């Protein structure tokens, strides 16, 4: 009843499941896991990476064009020069720039622009439409409330999702998934895949094959 056991020597990895013991250790820059009083510790030097989990400390630092993470007052900062990459997280600024065929990202008023010549790639992101072109081949995707549609030459790919059902179609092929209370079912042509879970048991079936976990 409920036995789960893991062991690892050389830097130690231990799992138990009954009285709930979980232990992780690594030397050389230190990685520590414990599960009872919830200790989680990460350390790395050379530009510093620090994790703690009890009083919730999380710290990231990198120099050479700067990468900074903090988690308490929620500071997140990214900077890179030479064609510019900028991240901020408070008033939600996100900026990308590249020259030589141009790549532009903005995130506040939701502008996203891509350009490439020589087989041209063009991306725009407005209200639910993304369009890419590559010489003679146009690829177009649109998404609205509960539907996602892509077209490429003579090929259309459509996905729809509603309450507890997800359906995709591609030419003659339809793929459908449904989920309800404790059951998940997918169908593809002649193939049905079904998973069920109950009191501490998980069961999957696929054609002549059944898989059960307890």
CSV table of C-alpha atoms in Angstrom, one decimal:
chain,number,residue,atom,x,y,z
A,1,UNK,CA,0.0,0.0,0.0
A,2,UNK,CA,1.6,3.2,-1.3
A,3,UNK,CA,5.2,2.0,-1.5
A,4,UNK,CA,7.6,4.2,-3.6
A,5,UNK,CA,11.4,4.0,-3.0
A,6,UNK,CA,14.3,5.7,-4.7
A,7,UNK,CA,18.0,5.5,-3.9
A,8,UNK,CA,21.1,7.1,-5.4
A,9,UNK,CA,24.7,7.0,-4.2
A,10,UNK,CA,27.4,9.5,-5.2
A,11,UNK,CA,25.9,12.9,-4.2
A,12,UNK,CA,22.8,11.2,-2.8
A,13,UNK,CA,19.2,11.1,-3.9
A,14,UNK,CA,16.6,9.5,-1.7
A,15,UNK,CA,12.9,9.0,-2.1
A,16,UNK,CA,10.3,7.3,0.2
A,17,UNK,CA,6.6,7.4,0.1
A,18,UNK,CA,4.8,6.3,3.2
A,19,UNK,CA,6.2,8.5,5.9
A,20,UNK,CA,7.0,11.0,3.2
A,21,UNK,CA,10.8,11.3,3.1
A,22,UNK,CA,12.4,13.1,0.2
A,23,UNK,CA,16.1,14.0,0.2
A,24,UNK,CA,18.4,15.6,-2.5
A,25,UNK,CA,22.0,16.5,-2.2
A,26,UNK,CA,24.7,17.7,-4.6
A,27,UNK,CA,28.1,19.1,-3.8
A,28,UNK,CA,30.2,21.5,-5.9
A,29,UNK,CA,28.1,24.7,-5.8
A,30,UNK,CA,25.5,23.0,-3.6
A,31,UNK,CA,22.0,21.8,-4.3
A,32,UNK,CA,19.8,20.7,-1.4
A,33,UNK,CA,16.3,19.3,-1.1
A,34,UNK,CA,14.3,18.3,1.9
A,35,UNK,CA,10.7,17.6,2.4
A,36,UNK,CA,9.2,17.6,5.9
A,37,UNK,CA,10.0,21.1,7.2
A,38,UNK,CA,10.2,22.2,3.5
A,39,UNK,CA,13.9,23.1,3.0
A,40,UNK,CA,15.0,23.9,-0.6
A,41,UNK,CA,18.4,25.4,-1.3
A,42,UNK,CA,20.3,26.3,-4.4
A,43,UNK,CA,23.7,28.0,-4.7
A,44,UNK,CA,26.0,28.8,-7.6
A,45,UNK,CA,28.9,31.1,-7.8
A,46,UNK,CA,30.4,32.7,-10.9
A,47,UNK,CA,27.8,35.4,-11.4
A,48,UNK,CA,25.7,34.0,-8.6
A,49,UNK,CA,22.5,32.1,-8.5
A,50,UNK,CA,20.7,31.7,-5.1
A,51,UNK,CA,17.5,29.8,-4.2
A,52,UNK,CA,15.8,29.4,-0.9
A,53,UNK,CA,12.4,28.1,0.0
A,54,UNK,CA,11.0,28.7,3.5
A,55,UNK,CA,11.2,32.4,3.8
A,56,UNK,CA,11.0,32.6,-0.1
A,57,UNK,CA,14.3,34.1,-1.2
A,58,UNK,CA,15.1,33.9,-4.9
A,59,UNK,CA,18.1,35.8,-6.4
A,60,UNK,CA,19.7,35.8,-9.8
A,61,UNK,CA,22.6,37.9,-11.0
A,62,UNK,CA,24.7,37.9,-14.2
A,63,UNK,CA,27.1,40.6,-15.4
A,64,UNK,CA,28.3,41.2,-18.9
A,65,UNK,CA,25.2,43.1,-20.1
A,66,UNK,CA,23.3,42.3,-16.9
A,67,UNK,CA,20.6,39.9,-15.9
A,68,UNK,CA,18.9,40.4,-12.6
A,69,UNK,CA,16.2,38.5,-10.7
A,70,UNK,CA,14.6,39.2,-7.3
A,71,UNK,CA,11.6,37.8,-5.7
A,72,UNK,CA,10.1,39.7,-2.8
A,73,UNK,CA,9.3,43.1,-4.2
A,74,UNK,CA,9.2,41.4,-7.6
A,75,UNK,CA,12.2,42.9,-9.5
A,76,UNK,CA,13.1,41.4,-12.9
A,77,UNK,CA,15.6,43.1,-15.2
A,78,UNK,CA,17.2,42.1,-18.5
A,79,UNK,CA,19.6,44.2,-20.5
A,80,UNK,CA,21.7,43.5,-23.6
A,81,UNK,CA,23.5,46.0,-25.9
A,82,UNK,CA,24.5,45.4,-29.5
A,83,UNK,CA,21.0,45.4,-31.2
A,84,UNK,CA,19.3,45.8,-27.8
A,85,UNK,CA,17.2,43.5,-25.7
A,86,UNK,CA,15.4,45.0,-22.7
A,87,UNK,CA,13.1,43.4,-20.1
A,88,UNK,CA,11.4,45.0,-17.1
A,89,UNK,CA,8.7,43.7,-14.8
A,90,UNK,CA,6.7,46.2,-12.8
A,91,UNK,CA,5.1,48.5,-15.4
A,92,UNK,CA,5.5,45.6,-17.9
A,93,UNK,CA,8.1,46.9,-20.4
A,94,UNK,CA,9.5,44.4,-22.9
A,95,UNK,CA,11.6,45.6,-25.8
A,96,UNK,CA,13.4,43.7,-28.6
A,97,UNK,CA,15.3,45.2,-31.5
A,98,UNK,CA,17.5,43.7,-34.1
A,99,UNK,CA,18.8,45.3,-37.3
A,100,UNK,CA,19.9,43.4,-40.4
A,101,UNK,CA,16.5,42.4,-41.7
A,102,UNK,CA,14.7,43.8,-38.6
A,103,UNK,CA,13.1,42.2,-35.6
A,104,UNK,CA,11.0,44.3,-33.3
A,105,UNK,CA,9.1,43.4,-30.2
A,106,UNK,CA,7.1,45.7,-27.9
A,107,UNK,CA,4.9,44.7,-25.0
A,108,UNK,CA,2.5,47.3,-23.6
A,109,UNK,CA,0.4,48.1,-26.6
A,110,UNK,CA,1.2,44.7,-28.0
A,111,UNK,CA,3.3,45.4,-31.1
A,112,UNK,CA,5.2,42.5,-32.6
A,113,UNK,CA,7.0,42.9,-36.0
A,114,UNK,CA,9.2,40.6,-38.0
A,115,UNK,CA,10.9,41.2,-41.3
A,116,UNK,CA,13.3,39.3,-43.4
A,117,UNK,CA,14.2,39.7,-47.0
A,118,UNK,CA,15.4,36.9,-49.3
A,119,UNK,CA,12.4,34.6,-49.0
A,120,UNK,CA,10.6,37.3,-46.9
A,121,UNK,CA,9.1,36.5,-43.6
A,122,UNK,CA,6.5,39.0,-42.3
A,123,UNK,CA,4.8,38.7,-39.0
A,124,UNK,CA,2.2,41.1,-37.5
A,125,UNK,CA,0.2,40.6,-34.3
A,126,UNK,CA,-3.0,42.6,-34.1
A,127,UNK,CA,-6.4,41.5,-32.9
A,128,UNK,CA,-6.2,37.7,-33.4
A,129,UNK,CA,-4.4,37.5,-36.6
A,130,UNK,CA,-0.9,36.4,-37.5
A,131,UNK,CA,0.3,36.3,-41.1
A,132,UNK,CA,3.6,35.0,-42.4
A,133,UNK,CA,4.7,34.9,-46.0
A,134,UNK,CA,7.6,33.1,-47.5
A,135,UNK,CA,8.0,33.8,-51.3
A,136,UNK,CA,5.3,31.8,-53.1
A,137,UNK,CA,4.0,30.2,-49.9
A,138,UNK,CA,1.6,32.1,-47.6
A,139,UNK,CA,1.0,30.8,-44.2
A,140,UNK,CA,-1.9,32.3,-42.2
A,141,UNK,CA,-3.2,31.7,-38.7
A,142,UNK,CA,-6.1,33.2,-37.0
A,143,UNK,CA,-7.5,32.7,-33.6
A,144,UNK,CA,-10.8,33.9,-32.0
A,145,UNK,CA,-12.8,32.8,-29.0
A,146,UNK,CA,-12.5,29.0,-28.9
A,147,UNK,CA,-11.1,28.5,-32.5
A,148,UNK,CA,-7.7,28.4,-34.0
A,149,UNK,CA,-7.2,28.1,-37.8
A,150,UNK,CA,-4.1,27.8,-40.0
A,151,UNK,CA,-3.9,27.8,-43.8
A,152,UNK,CA,-1.1,26.8,-46.0
A,153,UNK,CA,-1.8,26.6,-49.7
A,154,UNK,CA,-4.3,23.8,-50.1
A,155,UNK,CA,-4.0,22.7,-46.5
A,156,UNK,CA,-6.2,24.0,-43.7
A,157,UNK,CA,-5.7,23.1,-40.0
A,158,UNK,CA,-8.5,23.9,-37.5
A,159,UNK,CA,-8.8,23.5,-33.8
A,160,UNK,CA,-11.9,24.2,-31.7
A,161,UNK,CA,-12.4,23.9,-28.0
A,162,UNK,CA,-15.6,24.1,-25.9
A,163,UNK,CA,-16.7,22.9,-22.5
A,164,UNK,CA,-14.6,19.8,-21.9
A,165,UNK,CA,-14.0,19.1,-25.6
A,166,UNK,CA,-11.0,19.8,-27.9
A,167,UNK,CA,-11.2,19.1,-31.7
A,168,UNK,CA,-8.6,19.4,-34.4
A,169,UNK,CA,-9.1,18.8,-38.1
A,170,UNK,CA,-6.6,18.5,-40.9
A,171,UNK,CA,-7.9,17.5,-44.3
A,172,UNK,CA,-9.4,14.0,-43.8
A,173,UNK,CA,-8.0,13.6,-40.3
A,174,UNK,CA,-9.9,14.6,-37.2
A,175,UNK,CA,-8.5,14.4,-33.7
A,176,UNK,CA,-10.9,14.8,-30.7
A,177,UNK,CA,-10.3,14.8,-27.0
A,178,UNK,CA,-12.9,14.9,-24.2
A,179,UNK,CA,-12.6,15.0,-20.5
A,180,UNK,CA,-15.1,14.7,-17.7
A,181,UNK,CA,-15.1,13.7,-14.1
A,182,UNK,CA,-12.1,11.3,-13.7
A,183,UNK,CA,-11.9,10.4,-17.4
A,184,UNK,CA,-10.0,11.6,-20.4
A,185,UNK,CA,-10.6,10.3,-23.9
A,186,UNK,CA,-8.9,11.0,-27.3
A,187,UNK,CA,-9.9,9.7,-30.7
A,188,UNK,CA,-7.9,9.7,-33.9
A,189,UNK,CA,-9.5,7.9,-36.9
A,190,UNK,CA,-9.7,4.2,-35.8
A,191,UNK,CA,-7.6,4.8,-32.6
A,192,UNK,CA,-9.1,5.6,-29.2
A,193,UNK,CA,-7.0,6.4,-26.2
A,194,UNK,CA,-8.7,6.5,-22.7
A,195,UNK,CA,-7.4,7.3,-19.3
A,196,UNK,CA,-9.3,7.0,-16.0
A,197,UNK,CA,-8.4,7.8,-12.5
A,198,UNK,CA,-10.2,6.9,-9.2
A,199,UNK,CA,-9.1,6.3,-5.6
A,200,UNK,CA,-5.3,6.1,-5.9
A,201,UNK,CA,-5.5,4.3,-9.3
A,202,UNK,CA,-4.7,5.6,-12.8
A,203,UNK,CA,-5.6,3.5,-15.9
A,204,UNK,CA,-5.0,4.1,-19.6
A,205,UNK,CA,-6.1,2.0,-22.5
A,206,UNK,CA,-5.0,2.1,-26.1
A,207,UNK,CA,-6.4,-0.6,-28.5
A,208,UNK,CA,-5.2,-3.9,-27.0
A,209,UNK,CA,-2.9,-2.2,-24.5
A,210,UNK,CA,-3.8,-1.3,-20.9
A,211,UNK,CA,-1.5,0.6,-18.5
A,212,UNK,CA,-2.3,0.9,-14.8
A,213,UNK,CA,-0.6,2.7,-11.9
A,214,UNK,CA,-1.5,2.3,-8.3
